[in-house]
PDB file of C-alpha atoms in Angstrom:
ATOM      1  CA  MET W 727     -50.281  -2.991  55.540  1.00  0.00           C
ATOM      2  CA  THR W 728     -50.892  -3.757  59.201  1.00  0.00           C
ATOM      3  CA  LEU W 729     -50.254  -7.226  60.582  1.00  0.00           C
ATOM      4  CA  ARG W 730     -53.030  -9.585  61.651  1.00  0.00           C
ATOM      5  CA  ILE W 731     -51.688 -12.469  63.670  1.00  0.00           C
ATOM      6  CA  GLY W 732     -53.565 -15.600  64.652  1.00  0.00           C
ATOM      7  CA  VAL W 733     -52.369 -17.866  67.463  1.00  0.00           C
ATOM      8  CA  ASP W 734     -53.620 -21.377  68.244  1.00  0.00           C
ATOM      9  CA  ILE W 735     -52.707 -22.632  71.732  1.00  0.00           C
ATOM     10  CA  GLY W 736     -53.014 -26.409  71.974  1.00  0.00           C
ATOM     11  CA  GLY W 737     -52.091 -28.887  74.650  1.00  0.00           C
ATOM     12  CA  THR W 738     -48.646 -29.607  73.182  1.00  0.00           C
ATOM     13  CA  LYS W 739     -47.828 -26.798  70.734  1.00  0.00           C
ATOM     14  CA  THR W 740     -48.564 -23.131  70.147  1.00  0.00           C
ATOM     15  CA  SER W 741     -48.776 -22.146  66.490  1.00  0.00           C
ATOM     16  CA  ALA W 742     -48.926 -18.594  65.165  1.00  0.00           C
ATOM     17  CA  ALA W 743     -49.166 -17.005  61.741  1.00  0.00           C
ATOM     18  CA  VAL W 744     -49.476 -13.725  59.924  1.00  0.00           C
ATOM     19  CA  VAL W 745     -52.750 -13.942  57.978  1.00  0.00           C
ATOM     20  CA  ASP W 746     -53.605 -11.664  55.053  1.00  0.00           C
ATOM     21  CA  ASP W 747     -57.003 -10.186  54.178  1.00  0.00           C
ATOM     22  CA  ASP W 748     -57.848 -13.216  52.018  1.00  0.00           C
ATOM     23  CA  GLY W 749     -57.218 -15.744  54.802  1.00  0.00           C
ATOM     24  CA  ARG W 750     -53.844 -16.816  53.434  1.00  0.00           C
ATOM     25  CA  ILE W 751     -50.936 -17.501  55.753  1.00  0.00           C
ATOM     26  CA  VAL W 752     -47.997 -15.272  54.947  1.00  0.00           C
ATOM     27  CA  ARG W 753     -45.569 -16.447  57.605  1.00  0.00           C
ATOM     28  CA  ARG W 754     -45.716 -18.822  60.560  1.00  0.00           C
ATOM     29  CA  ALA W 755     -43.909 -19.725  63.781  1.00  0.00           C
ATOM     30  CA  ARG W 756     -44.292 -22.340  66.500  1.00  0.00           C
ATOM     31  CA  ARG W 757     -43.377 -23.095  70.104  1.00  0.00           C
ATOM     32  CA  ASP W 758     -43.969 -25.981  72.495  1.00  0.00           C
ATOM     33  CA  THR W 759     -46.787 -25.279  74.968  1.00  0.00           C
ATOM     34  CA  PRO W 760     -45.726 -25.354  78.639  1.00  0.00           C
ATOM     35  CA  ALA W 761     -49.158 -26.743  79.444  1.00  0.00           C
ATOM     36  CA  GLN W 762     -48.994 -26.746  83.251  1.00  0.00           C
ATOM     37  CA  ASP W 763     -47.566 -23.248  83.790  1.00  0.00           C
ATOM     38  CA  VAL W 764     -50.005 -20.356  83.260  1.00  0.00           C
ATOM     39  CA  GLU W 765     -47.364 -17.630  83.127  1.00  0.00           C
ATOM     40  CA  ALA W 766     -45.142 -19.660  80.820  1.00  0.00           C
ATOM     41  CA  ILE W 767     -48.032 -20.231  78.386  1.00  0.00           C
ATOM     42  CA  ALA W 768     -48.566 -16.468  78.105  1.00  0.00           C
ATOM     43  CA  ALA W 769     -44.826 -15.900  77.743  1.00  0.00           C
ATOM     44  CA  SER W 770     -44.632 -18.415  74.881  1.00  0.00           C
ATOM     45  CA  VAL W 771     -47.467 -16.613  73.063  1.00  0.00           C
ATOM     46  CA  VAL W 772     -45.704 -13.265  73.431  1.00  0.00           C
ATOM     47  CA  GLU W 773     -42.459 -14.816  72.215  1.00  0.00           C
ATOM     48  CA  VAL W 774     -43.959 -16.402  69.117  1.00  0.00           C
ATOM     49  CA  VAL W 775     -45.864 -13.214  68.205  1.00  0.00           C
ATOM     50  CA  ARG W 776     -42.720 -11.107  68.588  1.00  0.00           C
ATOM     51  CA  GLU W 777     -40.842 -13.507  66.308  1.00  0.00           C
ATOM     52  CA  LEU W 778     -43.407 -12.809  63.592  1.00  0.00           C
ATOM     53  CA  ILE W 779     -43.310  -9.043  64.229  1.00  0.00           C
ATOM     54  CA  ASP W 780     -39.513  -8.923  64.074  1.00  0.00           C
ATOM     55  CA  ALA W 781     -39.590 -10.497  60.606  1.00  0.00           C
ATOM     56  CA  ASP W 782     -41.783  -7.709  59.196  1.00  0.00           C
ATOM     57  CA  ASP W 783     -41.571  -3.919  58.882  1.00  0.00           C
ATOM     58  CA  ASP W 784     -45.351  -3.454  59.048  1.00  0.00           C
ATOM     59  CA  PRO W 785     -46.966  -2.476  62.376  1.00  0.00           C
ATOM     60  CA  LEU W 786     -48.930  -5.037  64.398  1.00  0.00           C
ATOM     61  CA  ALA W 787     -52.663  -4.255  64.522  1.00  0.00           C
ATOM     62  CA  THR W 788     -54.424  -7.175  66.195  1.00  0.00           C
ATOM     63  CA  VAL W 789     -53.788 -10.602  67.656  1.00  0.00           C
ATOM     64  CA  GLY W 790     -56.449 -13.315  67.730  1.00  0.00           C
ATOM     65  CA  VAL W 791     -55.862 -16.214  70.090  1.00  0.00           C
ATOM     66  CA  ALA W 792     -57.626 -19.565  69.769  1.00  0.00           C
ATOM     67  CA  CYS W 793     -57.633 -21.373  73.111  1.00  0.00           C
ATOM     68  CA  ALA W 794     -58.254 -25.055  73.790  1.00  0.00           C
ATOM     69  CA  GLY W 795     -60.640 -24.237  76.636  1.00  0.00           C
ATOM     70  CA  PHE W 796     -63.780 -22.389  77.725  1.00  0.00           C
ATOM     71  CA  VAL W 797     -63.584 -18.637  77.000  1.00  0.00           C
ATOM     72  CA  ASP W 798     -66.054 -16.339  78.775  1.00  0.00           C
ATOM     73  CA  ALA W 799     -68.692 -14.323  76.924  1.00  0.00           C
ATOM     74  CA  ALA W 800     -66.605 -11.133  77.153  1.00  0.00           C
ATOM     75  CA  GLY W 801     -63.629 -12.848  75.497  1.00  0.00           C
ATOM     76  CA  GLU W 802     -61.385 -11.901  78.395  1.00  0.00           C
ATOM     77  CA  THR W 803     -60.927 -14.973  80.562  1.00  0.00           C
ATOM     78  CA  VAL W 804     -60.178 -18.634  79.951  1.00  0.00           C
ATOM     79  CA  LEU W 805     -62.553 -20.241  82.437  1.00  0.00           C
ATOM     80  CA  PHE W 806     -61.268 -23.790  82.164  1.00  0.00           C
ATOM     81  CA  ALA W 807     -59.150 -26.021  79.957  1.00  0.00           C
ATOM     82  CA  PRO W 808     -58.990 -29.805  80.291  1.00  0.00           C
ATOM     83  CA  ASN W 809     -55.380 -30.133  79.135  1.00  0.00           C
ATOM     84  CA  LEU W 810     -53.837 -26.812  80.199  1.00  0.00           C
ATOM     85  CA  ALA W 811     -53.412 -25.053  83.550  1.00  0.00           C
ATOM     86  CA  TRP W 812     -55.946 -22.289  82.861  1.00  0.00           C
ATOM     87  CA  ARG W 813     -58.540 -21.797  85.603  1.00  0.00           C
ATOM     88  CA  ASP W 814     -60.299 -18.398  85.479  1.00  0.00           C
ATOM     89  CA  THR W 815     -57.187 -16.957  83.822  1.00  0.00           C
ATOM     90  CA  PRO W 816     -57.445 -13.318  82.583  1.00  0.00           C
ATOM     91  CA  LEU W 817     -55.373 -14.118  79.505  1.00  0.00           C
ATOM     92  CA  GLN W 818     -56.564 -11.215  77.341  1.00  0.00           C
ATOM     93  CA  ALA W 819     -55.349  -8.563  79.804  1.00  0.00           C
ATOM     94  CA  VAL W 820     -52.007 -10.315  80.307  1.00  0.00           C
ATOM     95  CA  LEU W 821     -51.319 -10.546  76.568  1.00  0.00           C
ATOM     96  CA  GLN W 822     -52.529  -7.023  75.789  1.00  0.00           C
ATOM     97  CA  GLU W 823     -50.269  -5.567  78.459  1.00  0.00           C
ATOM     98  CA  GLN W 824     -47.225  -7.351  77.094  1.00  0.00           C
ATOM     99  CA  LEU W 825     -47.937  -6.919  73.371  1.00  0.00           C
ATOM    100  CA  GLY W 826     -49.442  -3.432  73.477  1.00  0.00           C
ATOM    101  CA  VAL W 827     -52.161  -4.193  70.908  1.00  0.00           C
ATOM    102  CA  PRO W 828     -55.770  -5.407  71.062  1.00  0.00           C
ATOM    103  CA  VAL W 829     -56.051  -9.155  71.687  1.00  0.00           C
ATOM    104  CA  VAL W 830     -59.180 -11.230  71.034  1.00  0.00           C
ATOM    105  CA  LEU W 831     -59.634 -14.613  72.715  1.00  0.00           C
ATOM    106  CA  GLU W 832     -61.818 -17.369  71.278  1.00  0.00           C
ATOM    107  CA  ASN W 833     -62.359 -21.066  71.844  1.00  0.00           C
ATOM    108  CA  ASP W 834     -60.274 -23.066  69.367  1.00  0.00           C
ATOM    109  CA  ALA W 835     -63.182 -24.930  67.761  1.00  0.00           C
ATOM    110  CA  ASN W 836     -65.139 -21.684  67.409  1.00  0.00           C
ATOM    111  CA  ALA W 837     -62.136 -20.054  65.759  1.00  0.00           C
ATOM    112  CA  ALA W 838     -61.744 -23.021  63.408  1.00  0.00           C
ATOM    113  CA  ALA W 839     -65.450 -22.860  62.533  1.00  0.00           C
ATOM    114  CA  TRP W 840     -65.095 -19.178  61.701  1.00  0.00           C
ATOM    115  CA  GLY W 841     -62.063 -19.892  59.533  1.00  0.00           C
ATOM    116  CA  GLU W 842     -63.899 -22.588  57.547  1.00  0.00           C
ATOM    117  CA  PHE W 843     -66.937 -20.286  57.269  1.00  0.00           C
ATOM    118  CA  ARG W 844     -64.973 -17.326  55.965  1.00  0.00           C
ATOM    119  CA  TYR W 845     -62.346 -19.040  53.825  1.00  0.00           C
ATOM    120  CA  GLY W 846     -63.259 -22.734  53.566  1.00  0.00           C
ATOM    121  CA  PRO W 847     -66.106 -24.769  52.077  1.00  0.00           C
ATOM    122  CA  ALA W 848     -68.817 -22.807  53.955  1.00  0.00           C
ATOM    123  CA  ARG W 849     -67.906 -19.380  52.578  1.00  0.00           C
ATOM    124  CA  ASP W 850     -71.042 -19.301  50.395  1.00  0.00           C
ATOM    125  CA  VAL W 851     -73.575 -20.125  53.151  1.00  0.00           C
ATOM    126  CA  ASP W 852     -74.876 -18.277  56.231  1.00  0.00           C
ATOM    127  CA  ASP W 853     -75.518 -21.271  58.481  1.00  0.00           C
ATOM    128  CA  MET W 854     -72.989 -24.023  59.117  1.00  0.00           C
ATOM    129  CA  LEU W 855     -71.941 -26.572  61.676  1.00  0.00           C
ATOM    130  CA  LEU W 856     -68.293 -27.571  62.132  1.00  0.00           C
ATOM    131  CA  ILE W 857     -67.505 -30.893  63.776  1.00  0.00           C
ATOM    132  CA  THR W 858     -63.884 -31.576  64.678  1.00  0.00           C
ATOM    133  CA  VAL W 859     -63.026 -35.245  65.165  1.00  0.00           C
ATOM    134  CA  GLY W 860     -59.729 -35.816  66.921  1.00  0.00           C
ATOM    135  CA  THR W 861     -58.869 -37.072  70.399  1.00  0.00           C
ATOM    136  CA  GLY W 862     -62.335 -35.782  71.317  1.00  0.00           C
ATOM    137  CA  VAL W 863     -65.195 -34.209  69.387  1.00  0.00           C
ATOM    138  CA  GLY W 864     -65.470 -30.426  69.175  1.00  0.00           C
ATOM    139  CA  GLY W 865     -67.724 -28.089  67.317  1.00  0.00           C
ATOM    140  CA  GLY W 866     -68.581 -24.588  66.226  1.00  0.00           C
ATOM    141  CA  VAL W 867     -71.830 -23.104  64.950  1.00  0.00           C
ATOM    142  CA  ILE W 868     -72.424 -20.228  62.543  1.00  0.00           C
ATOM    143  CA  ASN W 869     -76.013 -18.976  62.615  1.00  0.00           C
ATOM    144  CA  ASP W 870     -77.160 -16.343  60.119  1.00  0.00           C
ATOM    145  CA  GLY W 871     -73.557 -15.320  59.565  1.00  0.00           C
ATOM    146  CA  HIS W 872     -72.744 -14.968  63.266  1.00  0.00           C
ATOM    147  CA  LEU W 873     -70.642 -17.163  65.532  1.00  0.00           C
ATOM    148  CA  LEU W 874     -72.848 -18.789  68.169  1.00  0.00           C
ATOM    149  CA  ARG W 875     -71.169 -18.281  71.553  1.00  0.00           C
ATOM    150  CA  GLY W 876     -74.075 -18.562  73.997  1.00  0.00           C
ATOM    151  CA  ALA W 877     -74.899 -16.554  77.112  1.00  0.00           C
ATOM    152  CA  HIS W 878     -71.663 -17.522  78.868  1.00  0.00           C
ATOM    153  CA  GLY W 879     -69.371 -18.003  75.858  1.00  0.00           C
ATOM    154  CA  VAL W 880     -69.299 -21.802  76.043  1.00  0.00           C
ATOM    155  CA  ALA W 881     -71.869 -22.870  73.437  1.00  0.00           C
ATOM    156  CA  ALA W 882     -71.292 -25.678  70.898  1.00  0.00           C
ATOM    157  CA  GLU W 883     -69.576 -28.185  73.215  1.00  0.00           C
ATOM    158  CA  VAL W 884     -71.158 -30.796  70.993  1.00  0.00           C
ATOM    159  CA  GLY W 885     -68.863 -33.649  72.012  1.00  0.00           C
ATOM    160  CA  HIS W 886     -70.610 -33.751  75.370  1.00  0.00           C
ATOM    161  CA  LEU W 887     -74.100 -34.432  74.103  1.00  0.00           C
ATOM    162  CA  ARG W 888     -75.266 -37.552  75.913  1.00  0.00           C
ATOM    163  CA  VAL W 889     -75.992 -40.186  73.282  1.00  0.00           C
ATOM    164  CA  VAL W 890     -75.945 -43.320  75.485  1.00  0.00           C
ATOM    165  CA  PRO W 891     -77.542 -42.955  78.938  1.00  0.00           C
ATOM    166  CA  GLY W 892     -75.310 -44.714  81.462  1.00  0.00           C
ATOM    167  CA  GLY W 893     -72.699 -45.302  78.741  1.00  0.00           C
ATOM    168  CA  ILE W 894     -68.908 -45.096  78.763  1.00  0.00           C
ATOM    169  CA  ARG W 895     -67.428 -42.651  81.260  1.00  0.00           C
ATOM    170  CA  CYS W 896     -66.153 -39.479  79.576  1.00  0.00           C
ATOM    171  CA  GLY W 897     -63.212 -37.348  80.645  1.00  0.00           C
ATOM    172  CA  CYS W 898     -65.715 -34.605  81.522  1.00  0.00           C
ATOM    173  CA  GLY W 899     -67.055 -36.853  84.311  1.00  0.00           C
ATOM    174  CA  ASN W 900     -70.371 -37.771  82.693  1.00  0.00           C
ATOM    175  CA  ARG W 901     -71.334 -41.013  80.994  1.00  0.00           C
ATOM    176  CA  GLY W 902     -72.343 -41.632  77.399  1.00  0.00           C
ATOM    177  CA  CYS W 903     -71.006 -38.462  75.757  1.00  0.00           C
ATOM    178  CA  TRP W 904     -70.890 -38.444  71.968  1.00  0.00           C
ATOM    179  CA  GLU W 905     -67.104 -38.143  71.885  1.00  0.00           C
ATOM    180  CA  MET W 906     -66.806 -41.479  73.685  1.00  0.00           C
ATOM    181  CA  TYR W 907     -68.185 -43.111  70.514  1.00  0.00           C
ATOM    182  CA  ALA W 908     -67.183 -40.847  67.609  1.00  0.00           C
ATOM    183  CA  SER W 909     -63.595 -39.773  68.339  1.00  0.00           C
ATOM    184  CA  GLY W 910     -60.004 -40.917  68.050  1.00  0.00           C
ATOM    185  CA  THR W 911     -60.232 -42.014  71.671  1.00  0.00           C
ATOM    186  CA  ALA W 912     -63.158 -44.258  70.783  1.00  0.00           C
ATOM    187  CA  LEU W 913     -61.394 -45.641  67.717  1.00  0.00           C
ATOM    188  CA  GLU W 914     -58.290 -46.565  69.706  1.00  0.00           C
ATOM    189  CA  ARG W 915     -60.340 -48.092  72.519  1.00  0.00           C
ATOM    190  CA  GLU W 916     -62.250 -50.376  70.156  1.00  0.00           C
ATOM    191  CA  ALA W 917     -59.160 -51.310  68.143  1.00  0.00           C
ATOM    192  CA  ARG W 918     -57.215 -52.185  71.287  1.00  0.00           C
ATOM    193  CA  GLU W 919     -60.082 -54.340  72.492  1.00  0.00           C
ATOM    194  CA  LEU W 920     -59.862 -56.356  69.278  1.00  0.00           C
ATOM    195  CA  VAL W 921     -56.129 -56.846  69.746  1.00  0.00           C
ATOM    196  CA  ARG W 922     -56.525 -57.845  73.414  1.00  0.00           C
ATOM    197  CA  ALA W 923     -59.113 -60.432  72.402  1.00  0.00           C
ATOM    198  CA  GLU W 924     -56.468 -62.015  70.139  1.00  0.00           C
ATOM    199  CA  SER W 925     -58.993 -62.080  67.354  1.00  0.00           C
ATOM    200  CA  PRO W 926     -57.696 -63.382  64.013  1.00  0.00           C
ATOM    201  CA  HIS W 927     -59.723 -60.514  62.571  1.00  0.00           C
ATOM    202  CA  ALA W 928     -57.197 -58.136  64.175  1.00  0.00           C
ATOM    203  CA  ALA W 929     -54.033 -59.729  62.754  1.00  0.00           C
ATOM    204  CA  ARG W 930     -52.911 -56.627  60.853  1.00  0.00           C
ATOM    205  CA  LEU W 931     -53.623 -54.301  63.773  1.00  0.00           C
ATOM    206  CA  THR W 932     -51.699 -56.656  66.074  1.00  0.00           C
ATOM    207  CA  GLU W 933     -48.772 -56.569  63.681  1.00  0.00           C
ATOM    208  CA  LEU W 934     -48.775 -52.776  63.484  1.00  0.00           C
ATOM    209  CA  CYS W 935     -48.627 -52.335  67.267  1.00  0.00           C
ATOM    210  CA  GLY W 936     -46.117 -55.146  67.804  1.00  0.00           C
ATOM    211  CA  GLY W 937     -48.639 -57.148  69.816  1.00  0.00           C
ATOM    212  CA  ASP W 938     -48.945 -54.409  72.468  1.00  0.00           C
ATOM    213  CA  PRO W 939     -52.456 -52.913  72.319  1.00  0.00           C
ATOM    214  CA  GLU W 940     -51.357 -49.846  74.307  1.00  0.00           C
ATOM    215  CA  ARG W 941     -49.104 -48.863  71.406  1.00  0.00           C
ATOM    216  CA  LEU W 942     -51.963 -48.914  68.934  1.00  0.00           C
ATOM    217  CA  ARG W 943     -52.850 -45.449  67.614  1.00  0.00           C
ATOM    218  CA  GLY W 944     -55.634 -44.143  65.449  1.00  0.00           C
ATOM    219  CA  ARG W 945     -53.237 -43.395  62.587  1.00  0.00           C
ATOM    220  CA  MET W 946     -52.320 -47.101  62.534  1.00  0.00           C
ATOM    221  CA  VAL W 947     -55.979 -48.032  62.159  1.00  0.00           C
ATOM    222  CA  THR W 948     -56.334 -45.548  59.304  1.00  0.00           C
ATOM    223  CA  ALA W 949     -53.187 -46.899  57.642  1.00  0.00           C
ATOM    224  CA  ALA W 950     -54.484 -50.472  57.890  1.00  0.00           C
ATOM    225  CA  ALA W 951     -57.825 -49.370  56.448  1.00  0.00           C
ATOM    226  CA  GLU W 952     -56.058 -47.726  53.511  1.00  0.00           C
ATOM    227  CA  GLU W 953     -54.414 -51.113  52.862  1.00  0.00           C
ATOM    228  CA  GLY W 954     -57.890 -52.664  52.756  1.00  0.00           C
ATOM    229  CA  ASP W 955     -57.754 -54.367  56.167  1.00  0.00           C
ATOM    230  CA  ARG W 956     -61.314 -55.430  56.945  1.00  0.00           C
ATOM    231  CA  ALA W 957     -61.150 -54.951  60.719  1.00  0.00           C
ATOM    232  CA  ALA W 958     -59.800 -51.423  60.367  1.00  0.00           C
ATOM    233  CA  LEU W 959     -62.411 -50.545  57.756  1.00  0.00           C
ATOM    234  CA  GLU W 960     -65.168 -51.820  60.049  1.00  0.00           C
ATOM    235  CA  LEU W 961     -63.826 -49.769  62.953  1.00  0.00           C
ATOM    236  CA  LEU W 962     -63.863 -46.603  60.850  1.00  0.00           C
ATOM    237  CA  GLU W 963     -67.328 -47.430  59.551  1.00  0.00           C
ATOM    238  CA  GLU W 964     -68.607 -47.808  63.120  1.00  0.00           C
ATOM    239  CA  LEU W 965     -67.075 -44.476  64.106  1.00  0.00           C
ATOM    240  CA  GLY W 966     -68.551 -42.820  61.007  1.00  0.00           C
ATOM    241  CA  THR W 967     -71.982 -44.197  61.855  1.00  0.00           C
ATOM    242  CA  TRP W 968     -71.811 -42.700  65.360  1.00  0.00           C
ATOM    243  CA  LEU W 969     -70.671 -39.443  63.800  1.00  0.00           C
ATOM    244  CA  GLY W 970     -73.583 -39.311  61.364  1.00  0.00           C
ATOM    245  CA  GLU W 971     -76.170 -40.148  64.007  1.00  0.00           C
ATOM    246  CA  GLY W 972     -74.913 -37.350  66.244  1.00  0.00           C
ATOM    247  CA  ILE W 973     -74.914 -34.911  63.339  1.00  0.00           C
ATOM    248  CA  ALA W 974     -78.548 -35.820  62.623  1.00  0.00           C
ATOM    249  CA  SER W 975     -79.509 -34.809  66.179  1.00  0.00           C
ATOM    250  CA  LEU W 976     -77.656 -31.504  65.874  1.00  0.00           C
ATOM    251  CA  VAL W 977     -79.221 -30.781  62.484  1.00  0.00           C
ATOM    252  CA  ALA W 978     -82.669 -31.246  64.034  1.00  0.00           C
ATOM    253  CA  VAL W 979     -81.843 -28.327  66.346  1.00  0.00           C
ATOM    254  CA  LEU W 980     -79.674 -26.078  64.165  1.00  0.00           C
ATOM    255  CA  ASP W 981     -80.763 -26.715  60.545  1.00  0.00           C
ATOM    256  CA  PRO W 982     -77.422 -25.739  58.961  1.00  0.00           C
ATOM    257  CA  ALA W 983     -76.967 -25.437  55.223  1.00  0.00           C
ATOM    258  CA  LEU W 984     -73.670 -27.310  55.497  1.00  0.00           C
ATOM    259  CA  VAL W 985     -71.908 -29.605  57.954  1.00  0.00           C
ATOM    260  CA  VAL W 986     -68.111 -29.410  57.774  1.00  0.00           C
ATOM    261  CA  VAL W 987     -66.015 -32.197  59.309  1.00  0.00           C
ATOM    262  CA  GLY W 988     -62.441 -31.446  60.339  1.00  0.00           C
ATOM    263  CA  GLY W 989     -59.921 -32.600  62.933  1.00  0.00           C
ATOM    264  CA  GLY W 990     -57.200 -35.223  62.725  1.00  0.00           C
ATOM    265  CA  LEU W 991     -59.496 -38.142  61.913  1.00  0.00           C
ATOM    266  CA  SER W 992     -60.988 -36.334  58.943  1.00  0.00           C
ATOM    267  CA  ALA W 993     -57.817 -37.485  57.151  1.00  0.00           C
ATOM    268  CA  ALA W 994     -59.566 -40.856  56.846  1.00  0.00           C
ATOM    269  CA  GLY W 995     -61.816 -39.148  54.292  1.00  0.00           C
ATOM    270  CA  ASP W 996     -64.670 -41.151  52.843  1.00  0.00           C
ATOM    271  CA  MET W 997     -63.850 -44.109  55.080  1.00  0.00           C
ATOM    272  CA  ILE W 998     -65.637 -42.206  57.850  1.00  0.00           C
ATOM    273  CA  LEU W 999     -67.578 -39.625  55.827  1.00  0.00           C
ATOM    274  CA  GLU W1000     -69.525 -42.108  53.703  1.00  0.00           C
ATOM    275  CA  PRO W1001     -70.920 -44.071  56.694  1.00  0.00           C
ATOM    276  CA  ALA W1002     -71.519 -40.726  58.434  1.00  0.00           C
ATOM    277  CA  ARG W1003     -73.584 -39.477  55.483  1.00  0.00           C
ATOM    278  CA  ALA W1004     -75.541 -42.726  55.317  1.00  0.00           C
ATOM    279  CA  ALA W1005     -76.341 -42.693  59.056  1.00  0.00           C
ATOM    280  CA  TYR W1006     -77.227 -39.005  58.922  1.00  0.00           C
ATOM    281  CA  GLU W1007     -79.664 -39.483  56.056  1.00  0.00           C
ATOM    282  CA  ARG W1008     -81.277 -42.446  57.867  1.00  0.00           C
ATOM    283  CA  GLN W1009     -81.709 -40.550  61.125  1.00  0.00           C
ATOM    284  CA  VAL W1010     -82.343 -36.900  60.253  1.00  0.00           C
ATOM    285  CA  THR W1011     -85.765 -35.639  61.300  1.00  0.00           C
ATOM    286  CA  GLY W1012     -88.246 -35.105  58.453  1.00  0.00           C
ATOM    287  CA  ARG W1013     -86.142 -37.066  55.977  1.00  0.00           C
ATOM    288  CA  GLY W1014     -87.719 -37.131  52.548  1.00  0.00           C
ATOM    289  CA  HIS W1015     -89.622 -33.916  53.254  1.00  0.00           C
ATOM    290  CA  ARG W1016     -86.886 -31.357  53.900  1.00  0.00           C
ATOM    291  CA  PRO W1017     -83.632 -30.151  52.352  1.00  0.00           C
ATOM    292  CA  ILE W1018     -80.692 -32.256  53.504  1.00  0.00           C
ATOM    293  CA  GLY W1019     -77.554 -30.202  54.041  1.00  0.00           C
ATOM    294  CA  GLN W1020     -74.357 -31.791  52.812  1.00  0.00           C
ATOM    295  CA  ILE W1021     -71.571 -33.210  54.983  1.00  0.00           C
ATOM    296  CA  VAL W1022     -68.231 -32.111  53.517  1.00  0.00           C
ATOM    297  CA  PRO W1023     -64.578 -32.212  54.623  1.00  0.00           C
ATOM    298  CA  ALA W1024     -62.872 -29.136  56.045  1.00  0.00           C
ATOM    299  CA  THR W1025     -60.224 -27.556  53.823  1.00  0.00           C
ATOM    300  CA  LEU W1026     -58.048 -25.420  56.131  1.00  0.00           C
ATOM    301  CA  GLY W1027     -56.662 -28.317  58.183  1.00  0.00           C
ATOM    302  CA  ASN W1028     -54.652 -27.426  61.275  1.00  0.00           C
ATOM    303  CA  ASP W1029     -54.486 -23.793  60.156  1.00  0.00           C
ATOM    304  CA  ALA W1030     -58.224 -23.177  60.623  1.00  0.00           C
ATOM    305  CA  GLY W1031     -57.912 -21.989  64.226  1.00  0.00           C
ATOM    306  CA  MET W1032     -55.142 -19.489  63.457  1.00  0.00           C
ATOM    307  CA  ILE W1033     -56.901 -18.153  60.370  1.00  0.00           C
ATOM    308  CA  GLY W1034     -60.238 -17.866  62.152  1.00  0.00           C
ATOM    309  CA  ALA W1035     -58.718 -16.220  65.237  1.00  0.00           C
ATOM    310  CA  ALA W1036     -56.856 -13.640  63.131  1.00  0.00           C
ATOM    311  CA  ASP W1037     -59.995 -12.809  61.172  1.00  0.00           C
ATOM    312  CA  LEU W1038     -62.175 -12.541  64.289  1.00  0.00           C
ATOM    313  CA  ALA W1039     -59.650 -10.203  65.903  1.00  0.00           C
ATOM    314  CA  ALA W1040     -59.636  -7.924  62.873  1.00  0.00           C
ATOM    315  CA  LEU W1041     -63.446  -7.866  62.677  1.00  0.00           C
ATOM    316  CA  ARG W1042     -64.064  -7.279  66.368  1.00  0.00           C
ATOM    317  CA  ARG W1043     -61.430  -4.552  66.587  1.00  0.00           C
ATOM    318  CA  GLY W1044     -62.165  -3.057  63.167  1.00  0.00           C
TER     319      GLY W1044
END
């Protein structure tokens, strides 16, 4: 057997795994990401891949790398990354020279979408939309069995759809982007506002953050909601509603058979998915006169990017 390795480079950690032909992880390794040093990022990838190689007698065939940034259409260069030092960085050539095997680069959300398409809940359909809900909102699109990358490789940046003209300023520089209303960032902003207002409604949230709204995190809101706290449940319902309304707009354009929701906040489960489904069904174009694709949770979790990247590398170099 030859080794297929998938690597997922995030803002804080770099994860890698040997992935078998059925999308199962055989072995894994991890390093911290030196986010502000381009050469050190590449070195950490080489190091983590070599750790996996050294633990196996089989030869290395391909490496797929999922990058938290814009990857060009040729899959050679990371054009830009909001949380890492990449700016027009020829990462593929650097890694191939040091590893001596073919390397395939892909955007992390695209790689995760491919993983969920091939080995997750979308494996029986040809058209799917992945939405990742975490600090921001990401996405990936599979159309007729193919990953949609666009003319320049940067398609499916769904979190930056403008949903509120003149709305909240986004980290991308624009105002009113979807991720400002349907992400972990949005959830924390709204929860902190409740705490700052000293609302009795926010008593449990205030307790969880020790009275300091800046310490309040999305996981605390989810934990309070799981306890039945009304304020936390309402915050998740509001986020889910924004999520469903945005999905309805995307479905009007893409018409997927299935919408898969992943990312850290998907751990809240039906507390966000049920209001998302309700808002989606209220807003989708042609409702009552067209098939309505389901909204379902992702199943590969944080491994989706590694699994998808490994599979894409094998397919593109096969």
